[in-house]
Amino acid sequence: MPKFNLKGRNILITGASSGIGKELSKCFAAEGSNLILGCHPSEKDVLERWATELAGKYAVKVSALPIDLSDDKGPENLYDFVKRSVDRIDVLVNNAGILHYGCFSEIPLQDHESLVKVNVIAYLKLMRLFMTDMIKAGEGRILNVVSAAAFQPTVYHATYGSSKAFIQSLSEAVNEELKGTGVKVFTFNPSYTKTPLLNRGGFPVRIWWYRVSGLSDPADMALKAIKAFKKEKAVYIPGFRNWFVHSILIRLMPRKFLNTLSRWALRGEC
Ligand SMILES: NC(=O)c1ccc[n+]([C@@H]2O[C@H](COP(=O)([O-])OP(=O)(O)OC[C@H]3O[C@@H](n4cnc5c(N)ncnc54)[C@H](OP(=O)(O)O)[C@@H]3O)[C@@H](O)[C@H]2O)c1
């Protein structure tokens, strides 16, 4: 199988104005890829400045496309805009995400709904839309930024963990269906990472679980994600400890014990 070279490729990254998406955009630009970067319209200026900085530093084409992915037609509008500006997207990085921390019964219904729209519906729609073109071209990659939260219930951010479990299952199943087409779907599954997602979502400053998982650095996560992408790893959980916990240990634990552990370990500490 020929190597999927990133130089000169067109890459779309959603949620590239901060955190992991912003760091991923730097890594892809360093590989010589041309980028289309998305964000929420409220961060338009920030993203445009970042796009100009990347284009200047790495001599690649970078454009900014601020579209609200929680809008009913947000993903479709993003697809249409992209199709008008480039002939094809070689790599789709589904990364934009939101989190709300708290008891399910106390988080407003509209917050649950917008989370599902951004973390689930937008990923699914963009995958489906761009994949059709990739299959026709006989080549393409979709990198879904998921989370280690995909592998077990996440008490106090139940909808967030559920949204990640949905995308994990979807990605792995679709990747199997795509065998022989030249198109592949990968997931990147970091554990808790120091980005605005946690602050904005009201995540506690400290939880007991950080003693096991640590709190990762987004730049380090992005470097590891690109390395795994180039090695064509279908599912990648960075860090030995997190990999061991989420792919081995939790499969051996009784479900009841796992859920109690999740409630206890994900509670805020003073
Ligand atoms: N931080 C963690 O602990 C962690 C761990 C594992 C996985 N992840 C996943 O990593 C991905 C990136 O998150 P992050 O931690 O880097 O958080 P972040 O810095 O908050 O980045 C999230 C990005 O999503 C964008 N976004 C949010 N709502 C949007 C909307 N309605 N329409 C369009 N764009 C929207 C944000 O744009 P604005 O800034 O313009 O709002 C931002 O660019 C997410 O999928 C997250 O679930 C995060």
Short mmCIF file of C-alpha atoms and ligand atoms in Angstrom, two decimals:
data_model
loop_
_atom_site.label_atom_id
_atom_site.label_comp_id
_atom_site.label_asym_id
_atom_site.label_seq_id
_atom_site.Cartn_x
_atom_site.Cartn_y
_atom_site.Cartn_z
CA MET A 1 0.00 0.00 0.00
CA PRO A 2 1.62 3.36 -1.00
CA LYS A 3 2.35 5.76 1.86
CA PHE A 4 -0.20 8.54 2.40
CA ASN A 5 2.06 11.56 2.02
CA LEU A 6 0.74 14.73 3.69
CA LYS A 7 2.69 17.25 1.59
CA GLY A 8 0.42 19.32 -0.65
CA ARG A 9 -2.75 17.64 0.65
CA ASN A 10 -5.92 19.59 1.40
CA ILE A 11 -6.91 19.14 5.03
CA LEU A 12 -10.07 20.36 6.74
CA ILE A 13 -9.88 20.70 10.53
CA THR A 14 -12.97 21.68 12.52
CA GLY A 15 -12.51 23.48 15.84
CA ALA A 16 -9.05 24.80 14.99
CA SER A 17 -9.20 28.08 16.94
CA SER A 18 -7.88 26.58 20.19
CA GLY A 19 -6.70 23.47 22.01
CA ILE A 20 -6.00 20.22 20.21
CA GLY A 21 -7.39 21.42 16.85
CA LYS A 22 -5.11 24.47 16.81
CA GLU A 23 -2.07 22.30 17.64
CA LEU A 24 -3.07 19.76 14.99
CA SER A 25 -3.25 22.55 12.40
CA LYS A 26 0.34 23.51 13.24
CA CYS A 27 1.50 19.88 12.86
CA PHE A 28 -0.25 19.41 9.50
CA ALA A 29 1.12 22.76 8.23
CA ALA A 30 4.61 21.62 9.26
CA GLU A 31 4.08 18.54 7.05
CA GLY A 32 3.39 20.87 4.09
CA SER A 33 -0.41 20.38 3.96
CA ASN A 34 -2.82 23.12 2.85
CA LEU A 35 -5.47 23.81 5.45
CA ILE A 36 -9.06 24.89 5.77
CA LEU A 37 -9.73 25.65 9.41
CA GLY A 38 -13.13 25.84 11.07
CA CYS A 39 -14.32 27.36 14.33
CA HIS A 40 -17.38 28.87 15.97
CA PRO A 41 -18.17 32.27 14.34
CA SER A 42 -17.52 34.02 17.69
CA GLU A 43 -13.78 33.18 17.26
CA LYS A 44 -13.57 34.35 13.63
CA ASP A 45 -10.88 37.01 14.25
CA VAL A 46 -8.75 34.67 16.36
CA LEU A 47 -8.90 31.99 13.67
CA GLU A 48 -8.13 34.41 10.83
CA ARG A 49 -5.02 35.66 12.68
CA TRP A 50 -3.94 32.06 13.29
CA ALA A 51 -4.49 31.16 9.61
CA THR A 52 -2.31 34.11 8.49
CA GLU A 53 0.42 33.16 10.97
CA LEU A 54 0.48 29.52 9.83
CA ALA A 55 0.49 30.41 6.13
CA GLY A 56 3.43 32.79 6.66
CA LYS A 57 5.45 30.43 8.82
CA TYR A 58 5.02 27.20 6.83
CA ALA A 59 4.45 28.56 3.30
CA VAL A 60 1.19 26.62 2.86
CA LYS A 61 -2.32 27.78 1.91
CA VAL A 62 -4.52 28.31 4.95
CA SER A 63 -8.07 29.62 4.99
CA ALA A 64 -10.52 30.16 7.83
CA LEU A 65 -14.14 29.06 7.68
CA PRO A 66 -16.10 30.04 10.80
CA ILE A 67 -19.43 28.18 10.76
CA ASP A 68 -21.60 27.19 13.72
CA LEU A 69 -21.76 23.40 13.63
CA SER A 70 -24.70 23.36 16.05
CA ASP A 71 -26.86 25.05 13.39
CA ASP A 72 -29.19 22.59 11.70
CA LYS A 73 -27.52 23.11 8.31
CA GLY A 74 -24.04 24.04 9.70
CA PRO A 75 -22.24 20.88 8.49
CA GLU A 76 -23.91 21.03 5.06
CA ASN A 77 -22.98 24.73 4.72
CA LEU A 78 -19.39 23.93 5.67
CA TYR A 79 -19.30 21.17 3.04
CA ASP A 80 -20.73 23.49 0.34
CA PHE A 81 -18.26 26.29 1.15
CA VAL A 82 -15.32 23.86 1.08
CA LYS A 83 -16.44 22.37 -2.24
CA ARG A 84 -16.55 25.85 -3.75
CA SER A 85 -13.00 26.67 -2.64
CA VAL A 86 -11.01 23.47 -3.30
CA ASP A 87 -11.47 20.59 -5.73
CA ARG A 88 -11.07 17.96 -3.02
CA ILE A 89 -10.43 17.33 0.66
CA ASP A 90 -7.85 14.60 1.28
CA VAL A 91 -8.11 14.53 5.06
CA LEU A 92 -11.10 15.50 7.20
CA VAL A 93 -10.25 16.09 10.85
CA ASN A 94 -13.46 16.11 12.87
CA ASN A 95 -12.34 17.85 16.05
CA ALA A 96 -14.80 20.58 17.16
CA GLY A 97 -16.34 19.62 20.46
CA ILE A 98 -18.06 20.85 23.59
CA LEU A 99 -18.50 19.48 27.11
CA HIS A 100 -20.87 20.29 29.97
CA TYR A 101 -19.97 19.07 33.44
CA GLY A 102 -22.62 18.42 36.08
CA CYS A 103 -25.53 16.16 36.92
CA PHE A 104 -27.51 15.18 33.82
CA SER A 105 -30.75 16.31 35.49
CA GLU A 106 -29.37 19.80 36.18
CA ILE A 107 -27.72 20.63 32.84
CA PRO A 108 -30.23 22.59 30.69
CA LEU A 109 -31.84 20.59 27.92
CA GLN A 110 -30.58 22.98 25.23
CA ASP A 111 -26.98 22.34 26.39
CA HIS A 112 -27.42 18.58 25.99
CA GLU A 113 -28.92 19.21 22.57
CA SER A 114 -26.17 21.51 21.30
CA LEU A 115 -23.54 19.04 22.55
CA VAL A 116 -25.13 16.22 20.57
CA LYS A 117 -25.33 18.47 17.50
CA VAL A 118 -21.63 19.43 17.62
CA ASN A 119 -20.08 16.20 18.98
CA VAL A 120 -22.29 13.69 17.15
CA ILE A 121 -24.43 15.08 14.32
CA ALA A 122 -21.72 17.32 12.84
CA TYR A 123 -19.12 14.51 12.93
CA LEU A 124 -21.55 12.07 11.30
CA LYS A 125 -22.72 14.50 8.60
CA LEU A 126 -19.21 15.69 7.67
CA MET A 127 -17.94 12.11 7.57
CA ARG A 128 -20.80 11.06 5.32
CA LEU A 129 -20.53 14.08 2.99
CA PHE A 130 -16.75 14.10 2.48
CA MET A 131 -16.46 10.30 2.41
CA THR A 132 -18.52 10.06 -0.77
CA ASP A 133 -15.99 12.28 -2.61
CA MET A 134 -13.07 10.36 -1.10
CA ILE A 135 -14.49 7.01 -2.23
CA LYS A 136 -14.94 8.41 -5.77
CA ALA A 137 -11.32 9.63 -5.69
CA GLY A 138 -10.19 6.20 -4.43
CA GLU A 139 -8.31 7.76 -1.52
CA GLY A 140 -8.85 9.76 1.66
CA ARG A 141 -8.52 9.81 5.44
CA ILE A 142 -10.90 10.82 8.19
CA LEU A 143 -9.41 11.48 11.60
CA ASN A 144 -12.08 11.68 14.28
CA VAL A 145 -10.82 13.30 17.46
CA VAL A 146 -12.78 11.27 19.99
CA SER A 147 -11.60 10.71 23.59
CA ALA A 148 -10.65 8.07 26.12
CA ALA A 149 -14.13 8.92 27.46
CA ALA A 150 -15.52 6.82 24.57
CA PHE A 151 -14.78 3.54 26.29
CA GLN A 152 -16.82 3.75 29.52
CA PRO A 153 -19.64 5.83 31.05
CA THR A 154 -18.40 9.23 32.23
CA VAL A 155 -20.39 10.18 35.33
CA TYR A 156 -21.02 13.97 35.67
CA HIS A 157 -20.45 14.45 31.93
CA ALA A 158 -22.72 11.66 30.82
CA THR A 159 -23.82 13.19 27.51
CA TYR A 160 -20.22 14.03 26.57
CA GLY A 161 -19.00 10.43 27.15
CA SER A 162 -22.05 9.08 25.31
CA SER A 163 -21.36 11.35 22.33
CA LYS A 164 -17.79 10.04 22.17
CA ALA A 165 -18.94 6.40 22.48
CA PHE A 166 -21.28 6.97 19.51
CA ILE A 167 -18.49 8.34 17.30
CA GLN A 168 -16.08 5.59 18.40
CA SER A 169 -18.51 2.85 17.42
CA LEU A 170 -19.44 4.63 14.18
CA SER A 171 -15.79 5.17 13.18
CA GLU A 172 -14.70 1.59 13.81
CA ALA A 173 -17.69 0.10 11.99
CA VAL A 174 -17.41 2.41 8.98
CA ASN A 175 -13.65 1.86 8.76
CA GLU A 176 -14.35 -1.85 8.31
CA GLU A 177 -16.98 -1.16 5.62
CA LEU A 178 -14.44 0.96 3.74
CA LYS A 179 -11.85 -1.82 3.33
CA GLY A 180 -10.60 -1.83 -0.26
CA THR A 181 -11.82 1.70 -1.11
CA GLY A 182 -8.59 3.57 -0.25
CA VAL A 183 -10.48 5.54 2.41
CA LYS A 184 -9.78 5.03 6.12
CA VAL A 185 -11.31 6.31 9.34
CA PHE A 186 -9.03 6.73 12.36
CA THR A 187 -9.85 7.77 15.90
CA PHE A 188 -7.61 9.72 18.24
CA ASN A 189 -8.50 9.13 21.88
CA PRO A 190 -6.65 11.38 24.30
CA SER A 191 -7.46 11.50 27.98
CA TYR A 192 -8.05 14.82 29.80
CA THR A 193 -6.06 17.61 28.16
CA LYS A 194 -5.49 21.18 29.30
CA THR A 195 -7.64 23.15 26.82
CA PRO A 196 -10.51 25.69 27.04
CA LEU A 197 -12.99 22.78 26.61
CA LEU A 198 -12.66 21.87 30.28
CA ASN A 199 -12.92 25.43 31.69
CA ARG A 200 -15.81 26.39 29.42
CA GLY A 201 -17.63 23.21 30.31
CA GLY A 202 -17.36 23.86 34.05
CA PHE A 203 -15.03 20.89 34.57
CA PRO A 204 -13.52 20.79 38.11
CA VAL A 205 -9.95 22.06 38.38
CA ARG A 206 -8.96 18.81 40.05
CA ILE A 207 -10.46 15.33 39.95
CA TRP A 208 -9.06 12.19 41.56
CA TRP A 209 -8.73 10.54 38.12
CA TYR A 210 -5.93 12.95 37.14
CA ARG A 211 -3.68 10.87 39.44
CA VAL A 212 -4.09 8.02 36.93
CA SER A 213 -4.61 9.82 33.63
CA GLY A 214 -2.57 12.99 34.19
CA LEU A 215 -3.63 16.20 32.44
CA SER A 216 -2.07 16.24 28.97
CA ASP A 217 -0.60 19.11 27.01
CA PRO A 218 -2.45 19.82 23.71
CA ALA A 219 0.78 20.36 21.73
CA ASP A 220 2.13 17.01 22.89
CA MET A 221 -1.21 15.34 22.06
CA ALA A 222 -1.20 16.78 18.53
CA LEU A 223 2.37 15.59 17.86
CA LYS A 224 1.41 12.09 19.01
CA ALA A 225 -1.77 12.17 16.92
CA ILE A 226 0.14 13.02 13.73
CA LYS A 227 2.69 10.27 14.40
CA ALA A 228 -0.13 7.74 14.87
CA PHE A 229 -1.92 9.09 11.78
CA LYS A 230 1.19 8.55 9.67
CA LYS A 231 1.48 5.00 11.03
CA GLU A 232 -2.20 4.48 10.03
CA LYS A 233 -3.27 3.52 13.56
CA ALA A 234 -7.03 2.98 13.41
CA VAL A 235 -7.61 3.64 17.12
CA TYR A 236 -4.98 5.50 19.09
CA ILE A 237 -5.01 6.13 22.84
CA PRO A 238 -1.83 8.11 23.66
CA GLY A 239 0.24 7.15 26.72
CA PHE A 240 0.85 3.62 27.99
CA ARG A 241 -1.13 4.10 31.21
CA ASN A 242 -4.21 5.45 29.47
CA TRP A 243 -3.97 2.80 26.77
CA PHE A 244 -3.75 0.04 29.42
CA VAL A 245 -6.66 1.41 31.46
CA HIS A 246 -9.03 2.08 28.56
CA SER A 247 -8.27 -0.86 26.29
CA ILE A 248 -7.46 -3.62 28.77
CA LEU A 249 -8.35 -2.94 32.40
CA ILE A 250 -11.90 -1.66 31.97
CA ARG A 251 -12.81 -4.67 29.83
CA LEU A 252 -11.91 -6.93 32.74
CA MET A 253 -13.85 -4.97 35.39
CA PRO A 254 -17.43 -5.84 36.34
CA ARG A 255 -19.73 -3.14 34.88
CA LYS A 256 -21.19 -2.20 38.28
CA PHE A 257 -17.74 -1.64 39.76
CA LEU A 258 -16.65 0.39 36.71
CA ASN A 259 -19.65 2.72 37.00
CA THR A 260 -19.10 3.27 40.75
CA LEU A 261 -15.41 3.94 40.09
CA SER A 262 -16.36 6.47 37.39
CA ARG A 263 -18.68 8.35 39.80
CA TRP A 264 -16.05 8.43 42.52
CA ALA A 265 -13.03 9.27 40.34
CA LEU A 266 -14.66 12.01 38.21
CA ARG A 267 -16.04 14.06 41.12
CA GLY A 268 -14.45 17.43 41.74
CA GLU A 269 -11.89 17.71 44.56
CA CYS A 270 -11.39 20.88 46.61
N1 LIG B 1 -9.60 18.70 26.47
C1 LIG B 1 -9.79 17.42 26.76
O1 LIG B 1 -9.68 17.00 27.93
C2 LIG B 1 -10.11 16.45 25.66
C3 LIG B 1 -9.82 15.09 25.87
C4 LIG B 1 -10.15 14.18 24.88
C5 LIG B 1 -10.73 14.60 23.70
N2 LIG B 1 -11.00 15.93 23.53
C6 LIG B 1 -11.67 16.31 22.28
O2 LIG B 1 -10.79 17.11 21.52
C7 LIG B 1 -11.54 17.94 20.64
C8 LIG B 1 -11.02 19.36 20.73
O3 LIG B 1 -11.28 19.86 22.02
P1 LIG B 1 -10.26 20.76 22.85
O4 LIG B 1 -10.05 20.09 24.13
O5 LIG B 1 -9.11 21.13 22.02
O6 LIG B 1 -11.21 22.00 23.18
P2 LIG B 1 -11.26 23.52 22.69
O7 LIG B 1 -9.93 24.15 22.81
O8 LIG B 1 -12.41 24.11 23.42
O9 LIG B 1 -11.60 23.38 21.15
C9 LIG B 1 -12.88 23.09 20.70
C10 LIG B 1 -13.04 23.66 19.33
O10 LIG B 1 -14.37 23.36 18.88
C11 LIG B 1 -14.96 24.54 18.37
N3 LIG B 1 -16.40 24.58 18.52
C12 LIG B 1 -17.14 24.45 19.65
N4 LIG B 1 -18.44 24.60 19.38
C13 LIG B 1 -18.55 24.82 18.06
C14 LIG B 1 -19.63 25.06 17.17
N5 LIG B 1 -20.89 25.11 17.61
N6 LIG B 1 -19.37 25.26 15.87
C15 LIG B 1 -18.10 25.25 15.39
N7 LIG B 1 -17.03 25.03 16.18
C16 LIG B 1 -17.25 24.81 17.50
C17 LIG B 1 -14.33 25.64 19.21
O11 LIG B 1 -14.48 26.87 18.53
P3 LIG B 1 -14.51 28.23 19.40
O12 LIG B 1 -13.25 28.26 20.18
O13 LIG B 1 -14.60 29.22 18.35
O14 LIG B 1 -15.74 28.11 20.28
C18 LIG B 1 -12.90 25.17 19.31
O15 LIG B 1 -12.19 25.56 18.16
C19 LIG B 1 -13.01 17.81 21.09
O16 LIG B 1 -13.69 16.95 20.21
C20 LIG B 1 -12.90 17.18 22.46
O17 LIG B 1 -14.02 16.45 22.82
C21 LIG B 1 -10.68 16.86 24.46
#
